[in-house]
mmCIF file of C-alpha atoms in Angstrom:
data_model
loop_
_atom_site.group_PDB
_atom_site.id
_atom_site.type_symbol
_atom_site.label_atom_id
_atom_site.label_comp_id
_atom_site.label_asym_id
_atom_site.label_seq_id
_atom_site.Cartn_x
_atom_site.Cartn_y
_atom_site.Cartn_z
ATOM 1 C CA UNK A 1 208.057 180.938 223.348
ATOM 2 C CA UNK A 2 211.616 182.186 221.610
ATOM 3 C CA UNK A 3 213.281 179.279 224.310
ATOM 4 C CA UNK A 4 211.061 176.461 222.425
ATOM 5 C CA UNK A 5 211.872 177.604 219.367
ATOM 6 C CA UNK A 6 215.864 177.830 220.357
ATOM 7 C CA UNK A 7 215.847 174.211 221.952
ATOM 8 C CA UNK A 8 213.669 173.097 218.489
ATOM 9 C CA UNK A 9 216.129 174.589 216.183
ATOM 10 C CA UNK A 10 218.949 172.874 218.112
ATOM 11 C CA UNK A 11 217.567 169.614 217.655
ATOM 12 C CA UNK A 12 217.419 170.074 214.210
ATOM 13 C CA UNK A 13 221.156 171.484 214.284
ATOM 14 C CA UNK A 14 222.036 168.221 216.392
ATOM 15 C CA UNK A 15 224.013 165.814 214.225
ATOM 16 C CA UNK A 16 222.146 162.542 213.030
ATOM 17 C CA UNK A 17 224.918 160.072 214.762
ATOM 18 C CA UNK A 18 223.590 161.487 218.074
ATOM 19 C CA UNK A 19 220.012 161.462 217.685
ATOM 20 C CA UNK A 20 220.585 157.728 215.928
ATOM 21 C CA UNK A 21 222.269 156.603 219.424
ATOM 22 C CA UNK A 22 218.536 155.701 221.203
ATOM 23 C CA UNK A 23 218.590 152.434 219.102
ATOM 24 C CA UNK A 24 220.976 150.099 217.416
ATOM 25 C CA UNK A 25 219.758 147.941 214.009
ATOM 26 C CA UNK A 26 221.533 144.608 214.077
ATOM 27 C CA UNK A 27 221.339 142.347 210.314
ATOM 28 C CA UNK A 28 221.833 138.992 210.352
ATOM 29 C CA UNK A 29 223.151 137.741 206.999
ATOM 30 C CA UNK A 30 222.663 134.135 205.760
ATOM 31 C CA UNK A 31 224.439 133.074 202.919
ATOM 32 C CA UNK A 32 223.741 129.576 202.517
ATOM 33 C CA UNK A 33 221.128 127.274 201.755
ATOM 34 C CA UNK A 34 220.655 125.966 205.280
ATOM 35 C CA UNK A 35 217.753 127.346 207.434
ATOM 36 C CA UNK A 36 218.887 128.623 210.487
ATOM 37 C CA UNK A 37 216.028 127.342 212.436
ATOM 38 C CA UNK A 38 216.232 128.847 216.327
ATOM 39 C CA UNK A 39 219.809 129.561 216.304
ATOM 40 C CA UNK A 40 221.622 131.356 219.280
ATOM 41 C CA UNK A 41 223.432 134.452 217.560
ATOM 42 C CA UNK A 42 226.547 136.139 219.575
ATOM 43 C CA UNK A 43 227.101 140.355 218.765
ATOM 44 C CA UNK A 44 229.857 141.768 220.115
ATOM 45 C CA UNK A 45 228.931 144.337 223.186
ATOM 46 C CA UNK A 46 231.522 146.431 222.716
ATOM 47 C CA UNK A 47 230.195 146.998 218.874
ATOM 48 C CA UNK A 48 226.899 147.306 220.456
ATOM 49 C CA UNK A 49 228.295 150.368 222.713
ATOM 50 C CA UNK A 50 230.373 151.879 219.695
ATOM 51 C CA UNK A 51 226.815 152.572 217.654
ATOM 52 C CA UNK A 52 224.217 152.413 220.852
ATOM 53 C CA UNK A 53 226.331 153.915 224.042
ATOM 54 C CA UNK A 54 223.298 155.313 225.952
ATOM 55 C CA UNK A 55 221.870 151.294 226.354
ATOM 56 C CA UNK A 56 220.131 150.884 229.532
ATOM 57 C CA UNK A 57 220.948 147.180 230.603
ATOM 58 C CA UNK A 58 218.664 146.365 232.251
ATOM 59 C CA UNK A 59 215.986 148.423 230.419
ATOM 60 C CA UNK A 60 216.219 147.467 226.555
ATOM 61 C CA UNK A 61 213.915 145.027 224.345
ATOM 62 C CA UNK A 62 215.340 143.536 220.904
ATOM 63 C CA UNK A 63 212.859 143.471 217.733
ATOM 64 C CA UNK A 64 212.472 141.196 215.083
ATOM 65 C CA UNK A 65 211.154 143.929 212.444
ATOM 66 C CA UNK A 66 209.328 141.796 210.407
ATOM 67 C CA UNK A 67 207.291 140.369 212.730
ATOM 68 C CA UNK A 68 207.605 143.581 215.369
ATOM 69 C CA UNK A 69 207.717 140.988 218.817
ATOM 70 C CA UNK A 70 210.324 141.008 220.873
ATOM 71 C CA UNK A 71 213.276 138.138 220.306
ATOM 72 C CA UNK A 72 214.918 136.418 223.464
ATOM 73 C CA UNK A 73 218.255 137.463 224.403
ATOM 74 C CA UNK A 74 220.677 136.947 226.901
ATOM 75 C CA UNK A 75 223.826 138.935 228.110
ATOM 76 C CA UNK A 76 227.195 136.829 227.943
ATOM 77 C CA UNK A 77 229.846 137.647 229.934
ATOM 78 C CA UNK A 78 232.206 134.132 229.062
ATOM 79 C CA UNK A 79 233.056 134.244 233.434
ATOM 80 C CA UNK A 80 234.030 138.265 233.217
ATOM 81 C CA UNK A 81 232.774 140.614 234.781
ATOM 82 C CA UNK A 82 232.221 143.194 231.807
ATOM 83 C CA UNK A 83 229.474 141.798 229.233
ATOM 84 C CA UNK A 84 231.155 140.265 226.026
ATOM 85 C CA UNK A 85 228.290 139.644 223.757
ATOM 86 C CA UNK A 86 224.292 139.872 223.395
ATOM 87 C CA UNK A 87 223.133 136.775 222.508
ATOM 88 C CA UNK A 88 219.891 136.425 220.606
ATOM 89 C CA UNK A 89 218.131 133.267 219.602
ATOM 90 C CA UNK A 90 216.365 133.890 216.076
ATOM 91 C CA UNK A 91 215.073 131.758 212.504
ATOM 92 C CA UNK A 92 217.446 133.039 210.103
ATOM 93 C CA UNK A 93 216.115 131.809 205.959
ATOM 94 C CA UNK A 94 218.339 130.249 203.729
ATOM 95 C CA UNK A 95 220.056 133.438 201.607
ATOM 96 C CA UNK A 96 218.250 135.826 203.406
ATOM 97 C CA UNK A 97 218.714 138.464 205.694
ATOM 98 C CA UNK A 98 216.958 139.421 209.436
ATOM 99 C CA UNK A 99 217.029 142.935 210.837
ATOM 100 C CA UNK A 100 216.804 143.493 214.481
ATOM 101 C CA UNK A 101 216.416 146.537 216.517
ATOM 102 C CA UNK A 102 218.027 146.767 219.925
ATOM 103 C CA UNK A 103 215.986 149.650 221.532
ATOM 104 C CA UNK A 104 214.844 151.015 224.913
ATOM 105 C CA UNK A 105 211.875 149.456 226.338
ATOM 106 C CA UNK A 106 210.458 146.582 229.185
ATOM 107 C CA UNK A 107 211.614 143.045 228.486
ATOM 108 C CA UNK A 108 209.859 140.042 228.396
ATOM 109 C CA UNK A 109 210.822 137.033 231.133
ATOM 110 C CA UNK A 110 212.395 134.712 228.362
ATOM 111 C CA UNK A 111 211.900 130.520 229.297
ATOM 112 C CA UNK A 112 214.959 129.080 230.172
ATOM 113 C CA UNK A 113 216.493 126.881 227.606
ATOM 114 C CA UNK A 114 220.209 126.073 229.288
ATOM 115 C CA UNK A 115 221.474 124.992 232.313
ATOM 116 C CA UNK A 116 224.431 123.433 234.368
ATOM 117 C CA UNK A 117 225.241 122.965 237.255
ATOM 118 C CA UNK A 118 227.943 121.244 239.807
ATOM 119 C CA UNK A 119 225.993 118.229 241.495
ATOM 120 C CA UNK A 120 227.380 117.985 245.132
ATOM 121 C CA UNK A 121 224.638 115.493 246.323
ATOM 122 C CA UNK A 122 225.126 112.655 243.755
ATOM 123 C CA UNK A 123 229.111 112.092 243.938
ATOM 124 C CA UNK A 124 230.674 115.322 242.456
ATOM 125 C CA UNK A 125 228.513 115.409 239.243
ATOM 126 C CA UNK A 126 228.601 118.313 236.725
ATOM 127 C CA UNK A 127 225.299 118.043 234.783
ATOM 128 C CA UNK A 128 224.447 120.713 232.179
ATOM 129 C CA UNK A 129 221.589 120.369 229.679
ATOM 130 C CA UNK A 130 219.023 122.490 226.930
ATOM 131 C CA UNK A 131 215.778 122.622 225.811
ATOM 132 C CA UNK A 132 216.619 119.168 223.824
ATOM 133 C CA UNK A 133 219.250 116.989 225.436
ATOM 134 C CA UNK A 134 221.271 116.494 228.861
ATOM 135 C CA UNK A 135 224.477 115.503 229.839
ATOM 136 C CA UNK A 136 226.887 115.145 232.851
ATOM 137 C CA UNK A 137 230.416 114.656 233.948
ATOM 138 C CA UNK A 138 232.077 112.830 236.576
ATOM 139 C CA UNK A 139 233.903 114.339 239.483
ATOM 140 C CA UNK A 140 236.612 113.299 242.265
ATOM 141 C CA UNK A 141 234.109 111.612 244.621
ATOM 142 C CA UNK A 142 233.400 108.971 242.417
ATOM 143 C CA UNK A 143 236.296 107.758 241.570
ATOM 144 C CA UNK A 144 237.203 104.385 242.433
ATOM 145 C CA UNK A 145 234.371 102.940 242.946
ATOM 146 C CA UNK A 146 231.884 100.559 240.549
ATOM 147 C CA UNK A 147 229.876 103.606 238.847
ATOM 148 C CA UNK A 148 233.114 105.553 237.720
ATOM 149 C CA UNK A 149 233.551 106.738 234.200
ATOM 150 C CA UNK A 150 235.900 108.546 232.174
ATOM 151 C CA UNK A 151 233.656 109.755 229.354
ATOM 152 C CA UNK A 152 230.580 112.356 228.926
ATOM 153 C CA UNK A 153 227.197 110.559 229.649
ATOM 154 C CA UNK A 154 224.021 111.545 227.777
ATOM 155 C CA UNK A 155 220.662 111.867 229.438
ATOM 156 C CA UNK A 156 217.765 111.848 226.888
ATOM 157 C CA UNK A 157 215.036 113.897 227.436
ATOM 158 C CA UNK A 158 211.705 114.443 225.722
ATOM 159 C CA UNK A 159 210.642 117.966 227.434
ATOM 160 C CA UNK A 160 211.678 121.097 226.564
ATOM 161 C CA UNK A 161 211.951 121.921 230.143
ATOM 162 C CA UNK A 162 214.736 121.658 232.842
ATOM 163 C CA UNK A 163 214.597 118.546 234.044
ATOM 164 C CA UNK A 164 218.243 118.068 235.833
ATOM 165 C CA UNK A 165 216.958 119.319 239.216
ATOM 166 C CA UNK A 166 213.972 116.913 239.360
ATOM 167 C CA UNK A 167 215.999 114.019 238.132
ATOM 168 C CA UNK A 168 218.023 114.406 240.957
ATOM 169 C CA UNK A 169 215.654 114.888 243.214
ATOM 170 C CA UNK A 170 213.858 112.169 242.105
ATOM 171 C CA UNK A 171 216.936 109.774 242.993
ATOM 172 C CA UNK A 172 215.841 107.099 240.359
ATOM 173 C CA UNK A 173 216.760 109.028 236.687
ATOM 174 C CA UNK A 174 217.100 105.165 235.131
ATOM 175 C CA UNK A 175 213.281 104.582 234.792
ATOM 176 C CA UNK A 176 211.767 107.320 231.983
ATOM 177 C CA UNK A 177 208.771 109.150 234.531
ATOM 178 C CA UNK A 178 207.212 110.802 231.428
ATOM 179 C CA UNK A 179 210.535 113.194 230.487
ATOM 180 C CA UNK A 180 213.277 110.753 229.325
ATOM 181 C CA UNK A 181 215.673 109.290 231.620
ATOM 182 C CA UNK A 182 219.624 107.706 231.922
ATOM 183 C CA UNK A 183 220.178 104.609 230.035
ATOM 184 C CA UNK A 184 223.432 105.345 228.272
ATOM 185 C CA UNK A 185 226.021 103.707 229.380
ATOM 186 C CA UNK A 186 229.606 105.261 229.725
ATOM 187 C CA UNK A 187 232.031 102.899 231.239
ATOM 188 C CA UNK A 188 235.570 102.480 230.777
ATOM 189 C CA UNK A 189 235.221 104.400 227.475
ATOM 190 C CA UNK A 190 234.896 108.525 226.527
ATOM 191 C CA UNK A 191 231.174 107.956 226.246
ATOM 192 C CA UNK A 192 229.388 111.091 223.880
ATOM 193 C CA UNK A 193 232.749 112.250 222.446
ATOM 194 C CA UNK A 194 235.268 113.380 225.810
ATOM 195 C CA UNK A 195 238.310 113.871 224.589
ATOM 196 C CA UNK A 196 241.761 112.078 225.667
ATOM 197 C CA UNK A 197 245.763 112.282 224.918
ATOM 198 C CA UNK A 198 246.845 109.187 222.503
ATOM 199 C CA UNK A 199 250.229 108.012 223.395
ATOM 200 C CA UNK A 200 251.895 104.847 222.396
ATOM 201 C CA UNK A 201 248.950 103.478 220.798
ATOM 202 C CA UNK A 202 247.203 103.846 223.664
ATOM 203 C CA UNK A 203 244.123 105.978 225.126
ATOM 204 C CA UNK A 204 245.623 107.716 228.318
ATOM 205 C CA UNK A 205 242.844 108.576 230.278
ATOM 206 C CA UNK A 206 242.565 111.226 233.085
ATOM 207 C CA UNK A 207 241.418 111.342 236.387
ATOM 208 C CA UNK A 208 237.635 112.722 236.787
ATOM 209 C CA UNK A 209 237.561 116.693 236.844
ATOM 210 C CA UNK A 210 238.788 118.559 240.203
ATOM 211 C CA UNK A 211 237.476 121.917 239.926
ATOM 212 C CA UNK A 212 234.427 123.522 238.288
ATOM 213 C CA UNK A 213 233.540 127.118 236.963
ATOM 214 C CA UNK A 214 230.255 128.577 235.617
ATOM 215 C CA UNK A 215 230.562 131.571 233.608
ATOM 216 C CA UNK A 216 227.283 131.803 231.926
ATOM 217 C CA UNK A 217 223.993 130.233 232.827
ATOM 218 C CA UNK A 218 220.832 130.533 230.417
ATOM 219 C CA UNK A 219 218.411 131.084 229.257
ATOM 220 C CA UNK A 220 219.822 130.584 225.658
ATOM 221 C CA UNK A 221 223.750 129.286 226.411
ATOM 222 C CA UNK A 222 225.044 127.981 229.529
ATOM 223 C CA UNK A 223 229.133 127.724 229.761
ATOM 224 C CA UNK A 224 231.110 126.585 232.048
ATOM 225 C CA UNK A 225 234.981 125.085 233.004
ATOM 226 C CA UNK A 226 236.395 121.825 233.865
ATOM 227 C CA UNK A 227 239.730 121.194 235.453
ATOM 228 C CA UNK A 228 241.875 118.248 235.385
ATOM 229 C CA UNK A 229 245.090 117.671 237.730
ATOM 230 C CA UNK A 230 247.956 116.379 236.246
ATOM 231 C CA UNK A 231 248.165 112.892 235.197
ATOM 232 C CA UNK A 232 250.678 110.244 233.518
ATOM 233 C CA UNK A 233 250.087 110.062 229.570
ATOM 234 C CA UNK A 234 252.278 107.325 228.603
ATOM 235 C CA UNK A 235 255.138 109.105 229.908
ATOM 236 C CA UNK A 236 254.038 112.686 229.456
ATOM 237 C CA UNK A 237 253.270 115.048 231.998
ATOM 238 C CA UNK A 238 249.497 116.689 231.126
ATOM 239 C CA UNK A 239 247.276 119.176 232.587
ATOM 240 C CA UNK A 240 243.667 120.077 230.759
ATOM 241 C CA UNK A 241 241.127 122.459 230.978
ATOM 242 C CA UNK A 242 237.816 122.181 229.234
ATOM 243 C CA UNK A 243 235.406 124.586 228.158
ATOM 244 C CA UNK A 244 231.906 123.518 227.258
ATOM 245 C CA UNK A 245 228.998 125.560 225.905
ATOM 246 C CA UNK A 246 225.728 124.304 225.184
ATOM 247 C CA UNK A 247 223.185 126.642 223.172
ATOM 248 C CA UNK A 248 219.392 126.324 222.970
ATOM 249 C CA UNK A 249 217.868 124.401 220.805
ATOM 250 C CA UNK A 250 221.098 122.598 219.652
ATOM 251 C CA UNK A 251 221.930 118.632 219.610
ATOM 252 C CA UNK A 252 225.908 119.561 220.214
ATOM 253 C CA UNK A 253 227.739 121.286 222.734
ATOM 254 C CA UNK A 254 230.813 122.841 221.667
ATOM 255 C CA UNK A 255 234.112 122.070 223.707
ATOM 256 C CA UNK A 256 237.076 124.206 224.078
ATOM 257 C CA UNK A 257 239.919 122.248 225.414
ATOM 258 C CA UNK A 258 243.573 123.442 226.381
ATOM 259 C CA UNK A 259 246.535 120.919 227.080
ATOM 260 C CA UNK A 260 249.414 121.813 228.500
ATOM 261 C CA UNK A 261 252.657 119.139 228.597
ATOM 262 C CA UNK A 262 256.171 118.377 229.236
ATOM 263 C CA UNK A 263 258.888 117.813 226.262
ATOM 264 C CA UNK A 264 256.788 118.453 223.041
ATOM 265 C CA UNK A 265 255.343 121.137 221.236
ATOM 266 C CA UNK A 266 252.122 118.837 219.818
ATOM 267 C CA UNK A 267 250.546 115.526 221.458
ATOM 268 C CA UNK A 268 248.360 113.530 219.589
ATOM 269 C CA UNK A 269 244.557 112.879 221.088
ATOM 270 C CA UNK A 270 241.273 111.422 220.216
ATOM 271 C CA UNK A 271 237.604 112.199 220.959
ATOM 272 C CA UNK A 272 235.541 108.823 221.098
ATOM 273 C CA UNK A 273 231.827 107.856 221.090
ATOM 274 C CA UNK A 274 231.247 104.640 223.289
ATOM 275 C CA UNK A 275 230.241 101.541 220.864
ATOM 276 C CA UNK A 276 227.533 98.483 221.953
ATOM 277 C CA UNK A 277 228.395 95.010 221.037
ATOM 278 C CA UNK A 278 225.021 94.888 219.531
ATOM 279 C CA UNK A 279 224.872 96.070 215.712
ATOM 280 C CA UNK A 280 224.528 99.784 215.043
ATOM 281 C CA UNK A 281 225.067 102.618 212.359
ATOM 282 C CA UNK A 282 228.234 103.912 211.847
ATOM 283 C CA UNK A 283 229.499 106.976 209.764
ATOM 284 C CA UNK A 284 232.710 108.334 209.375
ATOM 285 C CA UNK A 285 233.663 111.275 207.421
ATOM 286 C CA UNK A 286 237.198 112.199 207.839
ATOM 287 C CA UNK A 287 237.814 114.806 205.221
ATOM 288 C CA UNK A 288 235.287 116.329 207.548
ATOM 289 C CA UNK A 289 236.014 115.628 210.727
ATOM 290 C CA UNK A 290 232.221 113.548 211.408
ATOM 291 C CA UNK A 291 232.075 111.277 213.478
ATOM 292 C CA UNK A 292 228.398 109.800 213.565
ATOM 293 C CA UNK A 293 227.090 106.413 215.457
ATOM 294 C CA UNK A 294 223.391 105.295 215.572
ATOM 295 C CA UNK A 295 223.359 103.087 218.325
ATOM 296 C CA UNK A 296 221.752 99.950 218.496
ATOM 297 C CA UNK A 297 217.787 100.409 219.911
ATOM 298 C CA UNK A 298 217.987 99.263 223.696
ATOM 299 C CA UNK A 299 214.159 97.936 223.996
ATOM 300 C CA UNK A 300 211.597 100.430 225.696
ATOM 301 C CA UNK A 301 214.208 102.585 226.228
ATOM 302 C CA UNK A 302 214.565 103.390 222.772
ATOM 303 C CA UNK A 303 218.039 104.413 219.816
ATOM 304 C CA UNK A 304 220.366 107.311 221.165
ATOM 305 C CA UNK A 305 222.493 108.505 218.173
ATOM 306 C CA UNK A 306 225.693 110.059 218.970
ATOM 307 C CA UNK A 307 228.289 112.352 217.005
ATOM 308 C CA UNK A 308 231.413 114.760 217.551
ATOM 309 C CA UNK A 309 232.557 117.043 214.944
ATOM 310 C CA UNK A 310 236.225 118.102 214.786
ATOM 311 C CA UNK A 311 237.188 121.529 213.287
ATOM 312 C CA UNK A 312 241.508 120.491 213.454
ATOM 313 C CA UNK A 313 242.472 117.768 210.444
ATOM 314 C CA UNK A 314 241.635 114.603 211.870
ATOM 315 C CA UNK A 315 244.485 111.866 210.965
ATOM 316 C CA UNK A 316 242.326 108.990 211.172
ATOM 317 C CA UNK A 317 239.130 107.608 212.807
ATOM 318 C CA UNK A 318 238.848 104.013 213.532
ATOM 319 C CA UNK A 319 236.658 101.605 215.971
ATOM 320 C CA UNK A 320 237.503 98.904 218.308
ATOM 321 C CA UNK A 321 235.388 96.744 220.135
ATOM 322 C CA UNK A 322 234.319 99.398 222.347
ATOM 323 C CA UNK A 323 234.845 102.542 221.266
ATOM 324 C CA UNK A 324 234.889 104.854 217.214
ATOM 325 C CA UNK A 325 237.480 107.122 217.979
ATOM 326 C CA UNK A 326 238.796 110.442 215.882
ATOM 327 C CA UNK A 327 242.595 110.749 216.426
ATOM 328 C CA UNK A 328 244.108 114.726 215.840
ATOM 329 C CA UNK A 329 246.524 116.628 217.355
ATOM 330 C CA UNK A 330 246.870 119.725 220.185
ATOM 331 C CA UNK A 331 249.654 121.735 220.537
ATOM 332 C CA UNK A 332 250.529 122.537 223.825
ATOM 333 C CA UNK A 333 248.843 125.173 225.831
ATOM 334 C CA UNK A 334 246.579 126.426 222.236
ATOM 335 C CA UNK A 335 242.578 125.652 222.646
ATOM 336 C CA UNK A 336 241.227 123.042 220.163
ATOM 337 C CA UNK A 337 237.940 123.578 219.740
ATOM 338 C CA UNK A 338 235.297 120.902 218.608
ATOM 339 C CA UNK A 339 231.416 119.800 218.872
ATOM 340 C CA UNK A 340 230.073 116.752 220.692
ATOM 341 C CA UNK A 341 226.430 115.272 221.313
ATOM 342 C CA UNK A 342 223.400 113.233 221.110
ATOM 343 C CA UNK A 343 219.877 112.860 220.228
ATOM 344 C CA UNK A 344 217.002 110.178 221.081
ATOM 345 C CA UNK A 345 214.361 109.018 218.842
ATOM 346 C CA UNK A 346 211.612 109.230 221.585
ATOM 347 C CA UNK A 347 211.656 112.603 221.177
ATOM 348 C CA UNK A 348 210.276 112.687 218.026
ATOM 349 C CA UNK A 349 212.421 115.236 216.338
ATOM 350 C CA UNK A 350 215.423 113.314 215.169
ATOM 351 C CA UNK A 351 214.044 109.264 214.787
ATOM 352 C CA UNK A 352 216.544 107.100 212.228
ATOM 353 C CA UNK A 353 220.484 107.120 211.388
ATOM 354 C CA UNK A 354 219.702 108.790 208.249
ATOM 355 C CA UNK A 355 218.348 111.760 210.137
ATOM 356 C CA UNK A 356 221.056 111.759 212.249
ATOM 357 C CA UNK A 357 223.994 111.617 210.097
ATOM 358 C CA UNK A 358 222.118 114.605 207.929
ATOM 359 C CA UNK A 359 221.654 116.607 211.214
ATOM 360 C CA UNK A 360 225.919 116.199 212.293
ATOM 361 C CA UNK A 361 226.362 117.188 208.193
ATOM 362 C CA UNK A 362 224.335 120.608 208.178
ATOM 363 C CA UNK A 363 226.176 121.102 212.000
ATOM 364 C CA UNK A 364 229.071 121.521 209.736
ATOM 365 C CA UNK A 365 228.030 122.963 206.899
ATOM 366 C CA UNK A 366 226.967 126.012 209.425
ATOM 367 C CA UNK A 367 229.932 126.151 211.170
ATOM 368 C CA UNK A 368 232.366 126.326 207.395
ATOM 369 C CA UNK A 369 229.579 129.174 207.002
ATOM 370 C CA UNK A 370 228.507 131.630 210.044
ATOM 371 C CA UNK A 371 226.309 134.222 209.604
ATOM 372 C CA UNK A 372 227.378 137.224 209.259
ATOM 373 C CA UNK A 373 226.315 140.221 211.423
ATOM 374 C CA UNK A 374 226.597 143.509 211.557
ATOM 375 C CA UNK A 375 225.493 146.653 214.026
ATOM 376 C CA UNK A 376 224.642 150.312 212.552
#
């Protein structure tokens, strides 16, 4: 009896720091006037550590405590092999803030909203997609021949599920077999918003990507790497390396490129969005850096809009016959980092420019104003 009473004494003796370190609360501030409707959050790990140090990874639940359920997470490692963030996917109210618990406990199996992957059957395809939209890129094996492109294709989708794998399997993705399908059309132009060195008044196009890295896959982000040998911009020497990311339940992937070059310290380059000869809706905001284009509707197949969002000073944005292009500048061997994507009126959620061109505005408004989180 005098031991329990020793150990119980102690534990009341025990400082409050070390009996807080079974859980960490997380808040997740929103200052502006945009809801933050099922946005993926990133918290740093190694803040996570500093106030929780005893976390079990593979044994620890994360609680919405309002509504006491658990909230889907996922751990990030950005291609490392140490874990760089927690990311959670959560509603966050205009001015308002959500507390989160990070605790032990039995996770749920979370549905997989993200997903990419290199496409070795179908001619060196990279295809990555979410729970809203899909895209792919083109590799090395089709180059040269009738189907080669330079820019980012779009495949529209109506399902919140995978549907890259099936697609392929499939064989025919150009007829829409309940899920969406491939109608967009690429061609000699940067398609949904690549990017590209402008030289001489003149797009100077790569060759298709070499080599390809995945560093995270789902269920809430999927991020992986692109590489580019060097090619011939107008007389400049250029490597590139791009770094996409696409989040669930987002119309945008965000794209972290790095050029490196010969005989300059900056290089000029544009990020396009493919144009139809038909009559469509254009917007162009360049104070802003949006770039917005409601295509003309293509029959059955339905209206893809399509938009890019810069976050350097754009120095112009113009169109030409085939292509609304955004013209800034890199400086060699720094990241510039912008936003690029689509959505398709068939699925219901985003149907007329209007809606669009609002949806590419409040993308920006939320990235001039993060939310702001912190651990205790």
């Amino acid at each position: 009896m005098k031991i329990i009473k020793l150990f119980t004494c102690l534990a009341f003796l025990l400082p409050i720091s070390i009996l807080a370190q079974t859980k960490a609360t997380v808040t997740i501030q929103n200052n502006s006037a945009l809801e933050r409707k099922e946005t993926v959050v990133a918290i740093k790990w190694e803040t996570i550590l500093a106030h929780y140090p005893q976390i079990d990874t593979a044994n620890f639940v994360v609680i919405n405590q309002a509504t006491k359920k658990q909230v889907p997470f996922q751990l990030e490692h950005r291609g490392d092999a140490a874990i760089q963030n927690l990311l959670v996917q959560v509603d966050a109210k205009a001015k308002a803030t959500l507390t989160l618990t990070i605790q032990k406990g039995k996770p749920e199996t979370f549905v997989t909203k993200t997903y990419a992957r290199y496409v070795p059957e179908r001619k060196d395809d990279f295809a990555w997609e979410n729970d809203q939209i899909a895209f792919r890129a083109y590799g090395k094996a089709i180059e040269k021949t009738s189907e080669d492109a330079s820019g980012f294709d779009v495949w529209v989708k109506r399902t919140n599920k995978m549907v890259i794998n099936d697609r392929y399997k499939r064989g025919n993705y150009h007829i829409d077999a309940g899920d969406g399908m491939d109608y967009y059309h690429v061609g000699p132009t940067l398609g949904a918003g690549n990017m590209a060195p402008f030289v001489k008044d003149s797009i100077r196009y790569s060759a298709n990507y070499h080599q390809w890295k995945v560093f995270d896959n789902g269920p809430l982000r999927s991020t992986f790497q692109l590489s580019y040998d060097a090619w011939d911009a107008g007389g400049i020497k250029v490597k590139a390396i791009k770094v996409i990311s696409i989040d669930a339940g987002s119309q945008l992937n965000r794209v972290e490129n790095t050029y490196t070059f010969e005989g300059a310290k900056s290089l000029d380059v544009v990020v396009g969005l493919s144009k139809r000869a038909e009559a469509g809706v254009i917007s162009l905001n360049e104070q802003q850096g949006i770039m917005g284009y409601w295509e003309p509707t293509f029959g059955e197949d339905g209206t893809t809009g399509v938009g890019s969002i810069l976050t350097t000073p754009v120095k112009n944005m113009f169109a030409t016959n085939t292509q609304i292009l955004a013209k800034t500048t890199v400086t060699n061997n720094e990241p510039i980092v912008y936003y690029t994507g689509a959505a398709w009126n068939k699925a219901g959620k985003i149907t007329e420019a209007k809606q669009w061109f609002n949806y590419l505005d409040n993308f920006y408004q939320k990235i001039k104003n993060p939310l702001i989180v912190k651990v205790e």
